[in-house]
Amino acid sequence: MLTARMTMLQDEENGRIARELHDSAGQLLTAIAMNSVLVEAETHKVSAPAAKGVSENAAMVKEVSKQIRTISYLLHPPLLDEVGLGSALRCYIEGFLERSKIDVKIDIPMDLARFSEEVELSIFRLVQECLTNIHRHSGSPTARIRITQKGACVRADIEDAGKGMPLEREPGSPAHTGVGLGGMRERLRLLGGTLHICSDSDGTRVTAILPTVRATGVVPATQEVDRPVALTSEASITDESGCARQRG
């Protein structure tokens, strides 16, 4: 619970920093770039080394602007606030595909409804975390992102065809799924949602189900999104046979 609250506070701070980068540093760099264009138009009046320096400065300003936009987006995607989860995810996944060369299939309704800021950001961060794990650890050449809404719940499925992740199920201890997903589990639980991880040698599926309205405790059974994943008060991990049935 404390971890989830700290994560949300961190998100608020990230959003503030992202806005500062965009509104201050970003605008200053834009002004410098505009001045550089004026100077470049006069480079025929200066020496060749000076002209080269002006050109290099313009290129560096462009690269710094690009890096600031990337950092700002990773801290807090502006599209999430402006146009919602679907567009923000499509933009992020497009960039991820270009960087990672992983073939990511997207199944997100064009008319996906707007949700609360906490719900949209939680789903975005979950997709971000899962794609990072796929790129770094799974060895999968493909991934699939599916977002669906049914009734008062929104569901996110992230799948890959990689080598799976180790699931340690020691008696009395939670399954080991990494610090990132562990934090996501607590975050979703704080919002009344659940996280389900199904992993075997054929790949991994991560499923999150969240109520689209503020809830206390877990989501009632009447708000479940169509199974195969059961909506419970605890995030669960199925055995390999269960994974096979879900993928079938």
Short mmCIF file of N, CA and C in Angstrom, two decimals, residues 6-122:
data_model
loop_
_atom_site.label_atom_id
_atom_site.label_comp_id
_atom_site.label_asym_id
_atom_site.label_seq_id
_atom_site.Cartn_x
_atom_site.Cartn_y
_atom_site.Cartn_z
N MET A 6 3.49 5.88 -2.76
CA MET A 6 4.73 6.55 -3.11
C MET A 6 4.88 6.64 -4.63
N THR A 7 4.45 5.58 -5.33
CA THR A 7 4.52 5.58 -6.79
C THR A 7 3.63 6.67 -7.36
N MET A 8 2.44 6.82 -6.80
CA MET A 8 1.52 7.85 -7.29
C MET A 8 2.05 9.25 -7.02
N LEU A 9 2.67 9.44 -5.84
CA LEU A 9 3.28 10.73 -5.55
C LEU A 9 4.42 11.01 -6.52
N GLN A 10 5.17 9.96 -6.85
CA GLN A 10 6.25 10.11 -7.83
C GLN A 10 5.69 10.50 -9.19
N ASP A 11 4.54 9.91 -9.57
CA ASP A 11 3.91 10.26 -10.84
C ASP A 11 3.53 11.74 -10.87
N GLU A 12 3.01 12.24 -9.75
CA GLU A 12 2.64 13.65 -9.69
C GLU A 12 3.87 14.53 -9.89
N GLU A 13 4.98 14.16 -9.23
CA GLU A 13 6.21 14.93 -9.37
C GLU A 13 6.76 14.81 -10.79
N ASN A 14 6.67 13.62 -11.37
CA ASN A 14 7.12 13.43 -12.75
C ASN A 14 6.33 14.32 -13.70
N GLY A 15 5.01 14.42 -13.46
CA GLY A 15 4.17 15.26 -14.30
C GLY A 15 4.58 16.72 -14.20
N ARG A 16 4.91 17.16 -12.98
CA ARG A 16 5.33 18.55 -12.78
C ARG A 16 6.65 18.81 -13.52
N ILE A 17 7.60 17.88 -13.38
CA ILE A 17 8.90 18.04 -14.05
C ILE A 17 8.73 18.03 -15.57
N ALA A 18 7.88 17.15 -16.06
CA ALA A 18 7.64 17.06 -17.51
C ALA A 18 7.08 18.38 -18.04
N ARG A 19 6.13 18.97 -17.30
CA ARG A 19 5.56 20.25 -17.74
C ARG A 19 6.61 21.35 -17.72
N GLU A 20 7.46 21.34 -16.69
CA GLU A 20 8.53 22.34 -16.61
C GLU A 20 9.49 22.21 -17.78
N LEU A 21 9.86 20.97 -18.11
CA LEU A 21 10.76 20.76 -19.24
C LEU A 21 10.15 21.27 -20.54
N HIS A 22 8.87 20.97 -20.70
CA HIS A 22 8.19 21.36 -21.93
C HIS A 22 8.00 22.87 -22.01
N ASP A 23 7.57 23.46 -20.88
CA ASP A 23 7.19 24.87 -20.90
C ASP A 23 8.37 25.83 -20.78
N SER A 24 9.46 25.39 -20.15
CA SER A 24 10.59 26.29 -19.97
C SER A 24 11.74 25.93 -20.90
N ALA A 25 12.41 24.81 -20.62
CA ALA A 25 13.55 24.42 -21.44
C ALA A 25 13.15 24.22 -22.90
N GLY A 26 12.01 23.59 -23.12
CA GLY A 26 11.56 23.34 -24.48
C GLY A 26 11.34 24.62 -25.26
N GLN A 27 10.70 25.62 -24.63
CA GLN A 27 10.43 26.88 -25.32
C GLN A 27 11.71 27.67 -25.56
N LEU A 28 12.63 27.62 -24.60
CA LEU A 28 13.91 28.30 -24.80
C LEU A 28 14.68 27.70 -25.97
N LEU A 29 14.69 26.39 -26.06
CA LEU A 29 15.39 25.74 -27.16
C LEU A 29 14.74 26.06 -28.50
N THR A 30 13.43 26.19 -28.50
CA THR A 30 12.73 26.58 -29.73
C THR A 30 13.17 27.98 -30.16
N ALA A 31 13.29 28.89 -29.21
CA ALA A 31 13.74 30.25 -29.52
C ALA A 31 15.17 30.25 -30.04
N ILE A 32 16.05 29.44 -29.42
CA ILE A 32 17.44 29.34 -29.88
C ILE A 32 17.49 28.79 -31.31
N ALA A 33 16.65 27.80 -31.59
CA ALA A 33 16.61 27.21 -32.93
C ALA A 33 16.18 28.25 -33.97
N MET A 34 15.21 29.10 -33.59
CA MET A 34 14.76 30.14 -34.52
C MET A 34 15.87 31.15 -34.78
N ASN A 35 16.61 31.51 -33.73
CA ASN A 35 17.74 32.42 -33.92
C ASN A 35 18.83 31.79 -34.77
N SER A 36 19.02 30.49 -34.60
CA SER A 36 20.05 29.79 -35.38
C SER A 36 19.73 29.84 -36.87
N VAL A 37 18.45 29.77 -37.20
CA VAL A 37 18.06 29.84 -38.61
C VAL A 37 18.47 31.19 -39.20
N LEU A 38 18.26 32.25 -38.41
CA LEU A 38 18.64 33.59 -38.88
C LEU A 38 20.15 33.70 -39.09
N VAL A 39 20.91 33.13 -38.14
CA VAL A 39 22.37 33.19 -38.23
C VAL A 39 22.87 32.36 -39.41
N GLU A 40 22.26 31.19 -39.60
CA GLU A 40 22.69 30.32 -40.71
C GLU A 40 22.52 31.00 -42.06
N ALA A 41 21.52 31.87 -42.14
CA ALA A 41 21.29 32.58 -43.41
C ALA A 41 22.43 33.55 -43.73
N GLU A 42 23.24 33.88 -42.72
CA GLU A 42 24.35 34.83 -42.91
C GLU A 42 25.72 34.15 -42.87
N THR A 43 25.75 32.83 -42.88
CA THR A 43 27.03 32.13 -42.74
C THR A 43 27.98 32.36 -43.91
N HIS A 44 27.46 32.82 -45.05
CA HIS A 44 28.35 33.09 -46.18
C HIS A 44 29.25 34.30 -45.92
N LYS A 45 28.95 35.05 -44.85
CA LYS A 45 29.73 36.24 -44.53
C LYS A 45 30.86 35.95 -43.54
N VAL A 46 30.91 34.74 -43.02
CA VAL A 46 31.91 34.40 -42.01
C VAL A 46 32.84 33.32 -42.56
N SER A 47 33.89 33.01 -41.79
CA SER A 47 34.85 32.00 -42.22
C SER A 47 34.22 30.61 -42.25
N ALA A 48 34.88 29.70 -42.93
CA ALA A 48 34.36 28.33 -43.03
C ALA A 48 34.26 27.66 -41.66
N PRO A 49 35.28 27.79 -40.77
CA PRO A 49 35.15 27.18 -39.44
C PRO A 49 33.97 27.75 -38.64
N ALA A 50 33.75 29.08 -38.76
CA ALA A 50 32.64 29.69 -38.04
C ALA A 50 31.30 29.20 -38.59
N ALA A 51 31.21 29.08 -39.91
CA ALA A 51 29.98 28.58 -40.53
C ALA A 51 29.70 27.15 -40.10
N LYS A 52 30.78 26.37 -40.03
CA LYS A 52 30.61 24.99 -39.58
C LYS A 52 30.13 24.94 -38.14
N GLY A 53 30.66 25.83 -37.28
CA GLY A 53 30.23 25.87 -35.89
C GLY A 53 28.77 26.22 -35.75
N VAL A 54 28.32 27.17 -36.57
CA VAL A 54 26.90 27.55 -36.54
C VAL A 54 26.01 26.37 -36.92
N SER A 55 26.43 25.66 -37.96
CA SER A 55 25.66 24.50 -38.42
C SER A 55 25.63 23.40 -37.36
N GLU A 56 26.77 23.16 -36.73
CA GLU A 56 26.84 22.14 -35.68
C GLU A 56 25.98 22.54 -34.48
N ASN A 57 25.98 23.83 -34.12
CA ASN A 57 25.15 24.28 -33.00
C ASN A 57 23.67 24.04 -33.29
N ALA A 58 23.26 24.33 -34.52
CA ALA A 58 21.87 24.12 -34.90
C ALA A 58 21.49 22.65 -34.79
N ALA A 59 22.41 21.78 -35.22
CA ALA A 59 22.15 20.33 -35.14
C ALA A 59 22.06 19.87 -33.69
N MET A 60 22.94 20.42 -32.83
CA MET A 60 22.92 20.04 -31.42
C MET A 60 21.67 20.52 -30.72
N VAL A 61 21.23 21.73 -31.04
CA VAL A 61 19.98 22.24 -30.46
C VAL A 61 18.81 21.34 -30.85
N LYS A 62 18.81 20.92 -32.09
CA LYS A 62 17.75 20.01 -32.56
C LYS A 62 17.77 18.70 -31.80
N GLU A 63 18.97 18.15 -31.58
CA GLU A 63 19.08 16.88 -30.87
C GLU A 63 18.69 17.03 -29.39
N VAL A 64 19.12 18.13 -28.76
CA VAL A 64 18.74 18.35 -27.36
C VAL A 64 17.22 18.50 -27.24
N SER A 65 16.61 19.21 -28.16
CA SER A 65 15.16 19.37 -28.14
C SER A 65 14.47 18.01 -28.24
N LYS A 66 15.00 17.16 -29.11
CA LYS A 66 14.44 15.83 -29.27
C LYS A 66 14.57 15.02 -27.99
N GLN A 67 15.74 15.11 -27.34
CA GLN A 67 15.96 14.36 -26.11
C GLN A 67 15.07 14.87 -24.98
N ILE A 68 14.88 16.17 -24.90
CA ILE A 68 14.01 16.73 -23.86
C ILE A 68 12.57 16.29 -24.08
N ARG A 69 12.13 16.27 -25.34
CA ARG A 69 10.78 15.79 -25.62
C ARG A 69 10.62 14.33 -25.20
N THR A 70 11.65 13.53 -25.48
CA THR A 70 11.60 12.11 -25.11
C THR A 70 11.56 11.94 -23.60
N ILE A 71 12.44 12.66 -22.89
CA ILE A 71 12.46 12.57 -21.42
C ILE A 71 11.14 13.05 -20.84
N SER A 72 10.64 14.16 -21.36
CA SER A 72 9.36 14.69 -20.88
C SER A 72 8.24 13.69 -21.09
N TYR A 73 8.26 13.03 -22.25
CA TYR A 73 7.20 12.06 -22.56
C TYR A 73 7.29 10.85 -21.65
N LEU A 74 8.51 10.39 -21.38
CA LEU A 74 8.66 9.23 -20.51
C LEU A 74 8.28 9.56 -19.07
N LEU A 75 8.56 10.80 -18.64
CA LEU A 75 8.17 11.21 -17.30
C LEU A 75 6.65 11.26 -17.18
N HIS A 76 6.02 11.88 -18.14
CA HIS A 76 4.55 11.96 -18.14
C HIS A 76 4.09 12.29 -19.54
N PRO A 77 3.50 11.34 -20.25
CA PRO A 77 3.08 11.57 -21.64
C PRO A 77 2.02 12.65 -21.73
N PRO A 78 2.29 13.77 -22.42
CA PRO A 78 1.30 14.84 -22.50
C PRO A 78 0.02 14.43 -23.19
N LEU A 79 0.12 13.51 -24.15
CA LEU A 79 -1.09 13.07 -24.86
C LEU A 79 -2.09 12.40 -23.92
N LEU A 80 -1.59 11.85 -22.81
CA LEU A 80 -2.48 11.19 -21.87
C LEU A 80 -3.48 12.19 -21.31
N ASP A 81 -3.02 13.39 -21.01
CA ASP A 81 -3.91 14.43 -20.50
C ASP A 81 -4.75 15.04 -21.60
N GLU A 82 -4.15 15.17 -22.79
CA GLU A 82 -4.81 15.92 -23.85
C GLU A 82 -5.87 15.11 -24.59
N VAL A 83 -5.54 13.88 -24.98
CA VAL A 83 -6.47 13.12 -25.82
C VAL A 83 -6.76 11.72 -25.31
N GLY A 84 -6.16 11.32 -24.19
CA GLY A 84 -6.55 10.06 -23.58
C GLY A 84 -5.61 8.89 -23.79
N LEU A 85 -5.99 7.78 -23.17
CA LEU A 85 -5.14 6.59 -23.10
C LEU A 85 -4.83 6.00 -24.47
N GLY A 86 -5.85 5.84 -25.31
CA GLY A 86 -5.64 5.18 -26.60
C GLY A 86 -4.59 5.86 -27.45
N SER A 87 -4.72 7.18 -27.63
CA SER A 87 -3.77 7.91 -28.46
C SER A 87 -2.38 7.94 -27.84
N ALA A 88 -2.31 8.08 -26.51
CA ALA A 88 -1.02 8.10 -25.84
C ALA A 88 -0.29 6.77 -26.01
N LEU A 89 -1.02 5.67 -25.89
CA LEU A 89 -0.41 4.36 -26.06
C LEU A 89 0.05 4.13 -27.49
N ARG A 90 -0.77 4.54 -28.45
CA ARG A 90 -0.39 4.36 -29.85
C ARG A 90 0.91 5.12 -30.16
N CYS A 91 1.01 6.34 -29.64
CA CYS A 91 2.21 7.14 -29.86
C CYS A 91 3.42 6.49 -29.20
N TYR A 92 3.26 6.04 -27.96
CA TYR A 92 4.37 5.42 -27.26
C TYR A 92 4.81 4.13 -27.95
N ILE A 93 3.85 3.30 -28.34
CA ILE A 93 4.17 2.02 -28.96
C ILE A 93 4.84 2.22 -30.32
N GLU A 94 4.43 3.26 -31.04
CA GLU A 94 5.09 3.56 -32.32
C GLU A 94 6.57 3.84 -32.11
N GLY A 95 6.88 4.64 -31.08
CA GLY A 95 8.28 4.92 -30.78
C GLY A 95 9.02 3.69 -30.28
N PHE A 96 8.34 2.88 -29.46
CA PHE A 96 8.95 1.65 -28.94
C PHE A 96 9.29 0.69 -30.08
N LEU A 97 8.37 0.57 -31.03
CA LEU A 97 8.59 -0.33 -32.17
C LEU A 97 9.83 0.11 -32.95
N GLU A 98 9.96 1.41 -33.14
CA GLU A 98 11.11 1.93 -33.90
C GLU A 98 12.42 1.66 -33.16
N ARG A 99 12.40 1.81 -31.82
CA ARG A 99 13.63 1.64 -31.04
C ARG A 99 14.00 0.18 -30.87
N SER A 100 13.00 -0.67 -30.63
CA SER A 100 13.26 -2.06 -30.25
C SER A 100 13.25 -3.03 -31.41
N LYS A 101 12.57 -2.66 -32.51
CA LYS A 101 12.37 -3.54 -33.67
C LYS A 101 11.49 -4.74 -33.31
N ILE A 102 10.78 -4.68 -32.21
CA ILE A 102 9.82 -5.72 -31.85
C ILE A 102 8.49 -5.41 -32.53
N ASP A 103 7.90 -6.41 -33.15
CA ASP A 103 6.64 -6.24 -33.87
C ASP A 103 5.49 -6.21 -32.86
N VAL A 104 4.99 -5.02 -32.57
CA VAL A 104 3.93 -4.86 -31.57
C VAL A 104 2.59 -4.67 -32.26
N LYS A 105 1.66 -5.56 -31.99
CA LYS A 105 0.30 -5.45 -32.51
C LYS A 105 -0.55 -4.71 -31.48
N ILE A 106 -1.35 -3.77 -31.95
CA ILE A 106 -2.16 -2.95 -31.06
C ILE A 106 -3.64 -3.22 -31.33
N ASP A 107 -4.38 -3.51 -30.29
CA ASP A 107 -5.82 -3.70 -30.40
C ASP A 107 -6.48 -2.79 -29.36
N ILE A 108 -6.70 -1.55 -29.76
CA ILE A 108 -7.30 -0.54 -28.88
C ILE A 108 -8.45 0.12 -29.63
N PRO A 109 -9.65 0.10 -29.11
CA PRO A 109 -10.79 0.73 -29.81
C PRO A 109 -10.53 2.21 -30.08
N MET A 110 -10.88 2.67 -31.27
CA MET A 110 -10.69 4.08 -31.59
C MET A 110 -11.58 4.96 -30.72
N ASP A 111 -12.71 4.41 -30.26
CA ASP A 111 -13.64 5.20 -29.44
C ASP A 111 -13.52 4.85 -27.96
N LEU A 112 -12.33 4.44 -27.54
CA LEU A 112 -12.13 4.11 -26.14
C LEU A 112 -12.46 5.31 -25.27
N ALA A 113 -13.24 5.07 -24.23
CA ALA A 113 -13.69 6.16 -23.36
C ALA A 113 -12.54 6.75 -22.55
N ARG A 114 -12.74 7.95 -22.05
CA ARG A 114 -11.79 8.55 -21.12
C ARG A 114 -12.07 8.02 -19.72
N PHE A 115 -10.99 7.77 -18.98
CA PHE A 115 -11.09 7.30 -17.61
C PHE A 115 -10.46 8.33 -16.68
N SER A 116 -10.45 8.02 -15.41
CA SER A 116 -9.83 8.94 -14.47
C SER A 116 -8.33 9.02 -14.73
N GLU A 117 -7.71 10.09 -14.27
CA GLU A 117 -6.27 10.27 -14.47
C GLU A 117 -5.48 9.11 -13.88
N GLU A 118 -5.91 8.62 -12.68
CA GLU A 118 -5.18 7.52 -12.03
C GLU A 118 -5.27 6.24 -12.84
N VAL A 119 -6.46 5.94 -13.37
CA VAL A 119 -6.66 4.71 -14.14
C VAL A 119 -5.85 4.77 -15.44
N GLU A 120 -5.96 5.88 -16.18
CA GLU A 120 -5.24 5.99 -17.45
C GLU A 120 -3.73 5.91 -17.26
N LEU A 121 -3.23 6.59 -16.24
CA LEU A 121 -1.79 6.58 -16.01
C LEU A 121 -1.32 5.20 -15.56
N SER A 122 -2.12 4.51 -14.75
CA SER A 122 -1.74 3.18 -14.28
C SER A 122 -1.65 2.19 -15.44
#
